[in-house]
JSON list of C-alpha atoms in Angstrom, two decimals:
[
{"chain": "Q", "resi": 1, "resn": "MET", "atom": "CA", "xyz": [-81.85, 8.94, -6.53]},
{"chain": "Q", "resi": 2, "resn": "THR", "atom": "CA", "xyz": [-85.08, 10.49, -7.67]},
{"chain": "Q", "resi": 3, "resn": "GLU", "atom": "CA", "xyz": [-85.80, 12.87, -4.82]},
{"chain": "Q", "resi": 4, "resn": "ASN", "atom": "CA", "xyz": [-83.36, 14.84, -2.66]},
{"chain": "Q", "resi": 5, "resn": "LEU", "atom": "CA", "xyz": [-84.66, 14.20, 0.86]},
{"chain": "Q", "resi": 6, "resn": "GLN", "atom": "CA", "xyz": [-81.63, 15.65, 2.67]},
{"chain": "Q", "resi": 7, "resn": "GLY", "atom": "CA", "xyz": [-81.68, 19.09, 1.05]},
{"chain": "Q", "resi": 8, "resn": "ILE", "atom": "CA", "xyz": [-78.11, 18.81, -0.23]},
{"chain": "Q", "resi": 9, "resn": "PRO", "atom": "CA", "xyz": [-77.93, 21.35, -3.08]},
{"chain": "Q", "resi": 10, "resn": "LEU", "atom": "CA", "xyz": [-75.64, 19.48, -5.50]},
{"chain": "Q", "resi": 11, "resn": "ALA", "atom": "CA", "xyz": [-76.30, 15.96, -6.80]},
{"chain": "Q", "resi": 12, "resn": "ARG", "atom": "CA", "xyz": [-72.57, 15.26, -6.91]},
{"chain": "Q", "resi": 13, "resn": "ASP", "atom": "CA", "xyz": [-72.39, 15.93, -3.15]},
{"chain": "Q", "resi": 14, "resn": "VAL", "atom": "CA", "xyz": [-75.35, 13.62, -2.51]},
{"chain": "Q", "resi": 15, "resn": "ALA", "atom": "CA", "xyz": [-73.61, 10.89, -4.51]},
{"chain": "Q", "resi": 16, "resn": "LEU", "atom": "CA", "xyz": [-70.35, 11.43, -2.63]},
{"chain": "Q", "resi": 17, "resn": "ARG", "atom": "CA", "xyz": [-72.10, 11.08, 0.74]},
{"chain": "Q", "resi": 18, "resn": "ILE", "atom": "CA", "xyz": [-73.91, 7.94, -0.37]},
{"chain": "Q", "resi": 19, "resn": "ARG", "atom": "CA", "xyz": [-70.65, 6.41, -1.60]},
{"chain": "Q", "resi": 20, "resn": "GLU", "atom": "CA", "xyz": [-68.91, 7.34, 1.68]},
{"chain": "Q", "resi": 21, "resn": "LYS", "atom": "CA", "xyz": [-71.72, 5.72, 3.69]},
{"chain": "Q", "resi": 22, "resn": "ILE", "atom": "CA", "xyz": [-71.56, 2.53, 1.61]},
{"chain": "Q", "resi": 23, "resn": "LYS", "atom": "CA", "xyz": [-67.80, 2.36, 2.22]},
{"chain": "Q", "resi": 24, "resn": "ALA", "atom": "CA", "xyz": [-68.16, 3.01, 5.97]},
{"chain": "Q", "resi": 25, "resn": "VAL", "atom": "CA", "xyz": [-70.95, 0.47, 6.49]},
{"chain": "Q", "resi": 26, "resn": "THR", "atom": "CA", "xyz": [-69.91, -2.33, 4.12]},
{"chain": "Q", "resi": 27, "resn": "GLY", "atom": "CA", "xyz": [-66.26, -1.67, 3.32]},
{"chain": "Q", "resi": 28, "resn": "LEU", "atom": "CA", "xyz": [-67.20, -1.82, -0.37]},
{"chain": "Q", "resi": 29, "resn": "ASN", "atom": "CA", "xyz": [-66.42, 0.71, -3.07]},
{"chain": "Q", "resi": 30, "resn": "ALA", "atom": "CA", "xyz": [-69.27, 2.18, -5.12]},
{"chain": "Q", "resi": 31, "resn": "SER", "atom": "CA", "xyz": [-69.50, 4.15, -8.33]},
{"chain": "Q", "resi": 32, "resn": "ALA", "atom": "CA", "xyz": [-72.06, 6.85, -8.97]},
{"chain": "Q", "resi": 33, "resn": "GLY", "atom": "CA", "xyz": [-73.38, 8.45, -12.12]},
{"chain": "Q", "resi": 34, "resn": "ILE", "atom": "CA", "xyz": [-75.11, 11.80, -12.05]},
{"chain": "Q", "resi": 35, "resn": "SER", "atom": "CA", "xyz": [-77.24, 13.09, -14.90]},
{"chain": "Q", "resi": 36, "resn": "TYR", "atom": "CA", "xyz": [-80.64, 14.41, -15.84]},
{"chain": "Q", "resi": 37, "resn": "ASN", "atom": "CA", "xyz": [-82.10, 11.02, -16.75]},
{"chain": "Q", "resi": 38, "resn": "LYS", "atom": "CA", "xyz": [-81.64, 7.42, -15.67]},
{"chain": "Q", "resi": 39, "resn": "PHE", "atom": "CA", "xyz": [-80.13, 6.26, -18.97]},
{"chain": "Q", "resi": 40, "resn": "LEU", "atom": "CA", "xyz": [-77.33, 8.84, -18.82]},
{"chain": "Q", "resi": 41, "resn": "ALA", "atom": "CA", "xyz": [-76.81, 8.39, -15.07]},
{"chain": "Q", "resi": 42, "resn": "LYS", "atom": "CA", "xyz": [-76.16, 4.68, -15.66]},
{"chain": "Q", "resi": 43, "resn": "LEU", "atom": "CA", "xyz": [-73.69, 5.49, -18.44]},
{"chain": "Q", "resi": 44, "resn": "ALA", "atom": "CA", "xyz": [-71.99, 8.03, -16.14]},
{"chain": "Q", "resi": 45, "resn": "SER", "atom": "CA", "xyz": [-71.72, 5.40, -13.41]},
{"chain": "Q", "resi": 46, "resn": "ASP", "atom": "CA", "xyz": [-70.05, 2.96, -15.79]},
{"chain": "Q", "resi": 47, "resn": "HIS", "atom": "CA", "xyz": [-67.63, 5.68, -16.95]},
{"chain": "Q", "resi": 48, "resn": "ARG", "atom": "CA", "xyz": [-65.66, 5.85, -13.68]},
{"chain": "Q", "resi": 49, "resn": "LYS", "atom": "CA", "xyz": [-65.80, 2.29, -12.34]},
{"chain": "Q", "resi": 50, "resn": "PRO", "atom": "CA", "xyz": [-64.62, 1.21, -9.90]},
{"chain": "Q", "resi": 51, "resn": "ASN", "atom": "CA", "xyz": [-65.09, 3.63, -7.02]},
{"chain": "Q", "resi": 52, "resn": "GLY", "atom": "CA", "xyz": [-65.62, 6.87, -8.88]},
{"chain": "Q", "resi": 53, "resn": "GLN", "atom": "CA", "xyz": [-68.32, 9.23, -9.97]},
{"chain": "Q", "resi": 54, "resn": "TYR", "atom": "CA", "xyz": [-69.01, 11.16, -13.14]},
{"chain": "Q", "resi": 55, "resn": "VAL", "atom": "CA", "xyz": [-71.48, 13.85, -14.15]},
{"chain": "Q", "resi": 56, "resn": "ILE", "atom": "CA", "xyz": [-73.12, 14.11, -17.57]},
{"chain": "Q", "resi": 57, "resn": "SER", "atom": "CA", "xyz": [-74.69, 17.56, -17.71]},
{"chain": "Q", "resi": 58, "resn": "PRO", "atom": "CA", "xyz": [-77.59, 18.51, -20.01]},
{"chain": "Q", "resi": 59, "resn": "GLU", "atom": "CA", "xyz": [-75.06, 20.31, -22.20]},
{"chain": "Q", "resi": 60, "resn": "MET", "atom": "CA", "xyz": [-72.88, 17.19, -22.49]},
{"chain": "Q", "resi": 61, "resn": "GLY", "atom": "CA", "xyz": [-75.69, 14.64, -22.96]},
{"chain": "Q", "resi": 62, "resn": "PRO", "atom": "CA", "xyz": [-76.27, 14.78, -26.72]},
{"chain": "Q", "resi": 63, "resn": "SER", "atom": "CA", "xyz": [-72.58, 14.69, -27.68]},
{"chain": "Q", "resi": 64, "resn": "TYR", "atom": "CA", "xyz": [-71.89, 11.96, -25.12]},
{"chain": "Q", "resi": 65, "resn": "VAL", "atom": "CA", "xyz": [-74.57, 9.71, -26.62]},
{"chain": "Q", "resi": 66, "resn": "GLU", "atom": "CA", "xyz": [-73.58, 10.55, -30.21]},
{"chain": "Q", "resi": 67, "resn": "ALA", "atom": "CA", "xyz": [-70.01, 9.36, -29.56]},
{"chain": "Q", "resi": 68, "resn": "LEU", "atom": "CA", "xyz": [-71.06, 6.28, -27.56]},
{"chain": "Q", "resi": 69, "resn": "PRO", "atom": "CA", "xyz": [-70.30, 2.93, -29.23]},
{"chain": "Q", "resi": 70, "resn": "VAL", "atom": "CA", "xyz": [-73.48, 0.90, -29.74]},
{"chain": "Q", "resi": 71, "resn": "ASP", "atom": "CA", "xyz": [-72.16, -1.93, -27.55]},
{"chain": "Q", "resi": 72, "resn": "LYS", "atom": "CA", "xyz": [-72.21, 0.49, -24.59]},
{"chain": "Q", "resi": 73, "resn": "PHE", "atom": "CA", "xyz": [-75.97, 1.07, -24.89]},
{"chain": "Q", "resi": 74, "resn": "HIS", "atom": "CA", "xyz": [-77.85, -0.89, -22.26]},
{"chain": "Q", "resi": 75, "resn": "GLY", "atom": "CA", "xyz": [-79.71, -3.82, -23.77]},
{"chain": "Q", "resi": 76, "resn": "ILE", "atom": "CA", "xyz": [-77.40, -4.12, -26.76]},
{"chain": "Q", "resi": 77, "resn": "GLY", "atom": "CA", "xyz": [-75.30, -7.23, -26.35]},
{"chain": "Q", "resi": 78, "resn": "PRO", "atom": "CA", "xyz": [-72.55, -8.70, -28.51]},
{"chain": "Q", "resi": 79, "resn": "ALA", "atom": "CA", "xyz": [-74.88, -10.30, -31.08]},
{"chain": "Q", "resi": 80, "resn": "THR", "atom": "CA", "xyz": [-76.98, -7.18, -31.61]},
{"chain": "Q", "resi": 81, "resn": "SER", "atom": "CA", "xyz": [-73.88, -5.00, -31.66]},
{"chain": "Q", "resi": 82, "resn": "ALA", "atom": "CA", "xyz": [-72.34, -7.21, -34.38]},
{"chain": "Q", "resi": 83, "resn": "LYS", "atom": "CA", "xyz": [-75.54, -7.00, -36.45]},
{"chain": "Q", "resi": 84, "resn": "MET", "atom": "CA", "xyz": [-75.66, -3.23, -36.06]},
{"chain": "Q", "resi": 85, "resn": "ASN", "atom": "CA", "xyz": [-71.99, -2.92, -37.00]},
{"chain": "Q", "resi": 86, "resn": "GLY", "atom": "CA", "xyz": [-72.74, -5.02, -40.10]},
{"chain": "Q", "resi": 87, "resn": "LEU", "atom": "CA", "xyz": [-75.35, -2.41, -41.03]},
{"chain": "Q", "resi": 88, "resn": "GLY", "atom": "CA", "xyz": [-72.84, 0.40, -40.60]},
{"chain": "Q", "resi": 89, "resn": "ILE", "atom": "CA", "xyz": [-74.15, 1.45, -37.18]},
{"chain": "Q", "resi": 90, "resn": "PHE", "atom": "CA", "xyz": [-71.28, 1.94, -34.74]},
{"chain": "Q", "resi": 91, "resn": "THR", "atom": "CA", "xyz": [-72.25, 4.92, -32.54]},
{"chain": "Q", "resi": 92, "resn": "GLY", "atom": "CA", "xyz": [-75.21, 6.83, -31.16]},
{"chain": "Q", "resi": 93, "resn": "MET", "atom": "CA", "xyz": [-74.79, 9.30, -34.00]},
{"chain": "Q", "resi": 94, "resn": "ASP", "atom": "CA", "xyz": [-75.19, 6.46, -36.50]},
{"chain": "Q", "resi": 95, "resn": "ILE", "atom": "CA", "xyz": [-78.45, 5.46, -34.79]},
{"chain": "Q", "resi": 96, "resn": "HIS", "atom": "CA", "xyz": [-79.65, 9.07, -34.92]},
{"chain": "Q", "resi": 97, "resn": "ASN", "atom": "CA", "xyz": [-78.75, 9.43, -38.57]},
{"chain": "Q", "resi": 98, "resn": "ARG", "atom": "CA", "xyz": [-80.54, 6.17, -39.48]},
{"chain": "Q", "resi": 99, "resn": "ARG", "atom": "CA", "xyz": [-83.61, 7.20, -37.50]},
{"chain": "Q", "resi": 100, "resn": "TRP", "atom": "CA", "xyz": [-83.98, 10.55, -39.22]},
{"chain": "Q", "resi": 101, "resn": "SER", "atom": "CA", "xyz": [-82.96, 9.51, -42.72]},
{"chain": "Q", "resi": 102, "resn": "SER", "atom": "CA", "xyz": [-85.83, 7.03, -43.11]}
]
């Protein structure tokens, strides 16, 4: 969700209503991730699958990404993850440290 068209004050409540509607209409479960950017919202959604929701706040974001294994980053598959691990890169913090040490 990019824009709150219903005027619901909390994003977690918007997500809960959307998930409830999906369940009522389709009978399917849905997970929701709430955060301040799309990358973190997707990670949050994956965190509580199936049928859950999770919030990554601006305060949590940096430490969440720093601890994240590289194979959990979107776009990094098994082959790239193995290559990164071979270079000593296992987490978001390792990526950060490599980026700023060069």
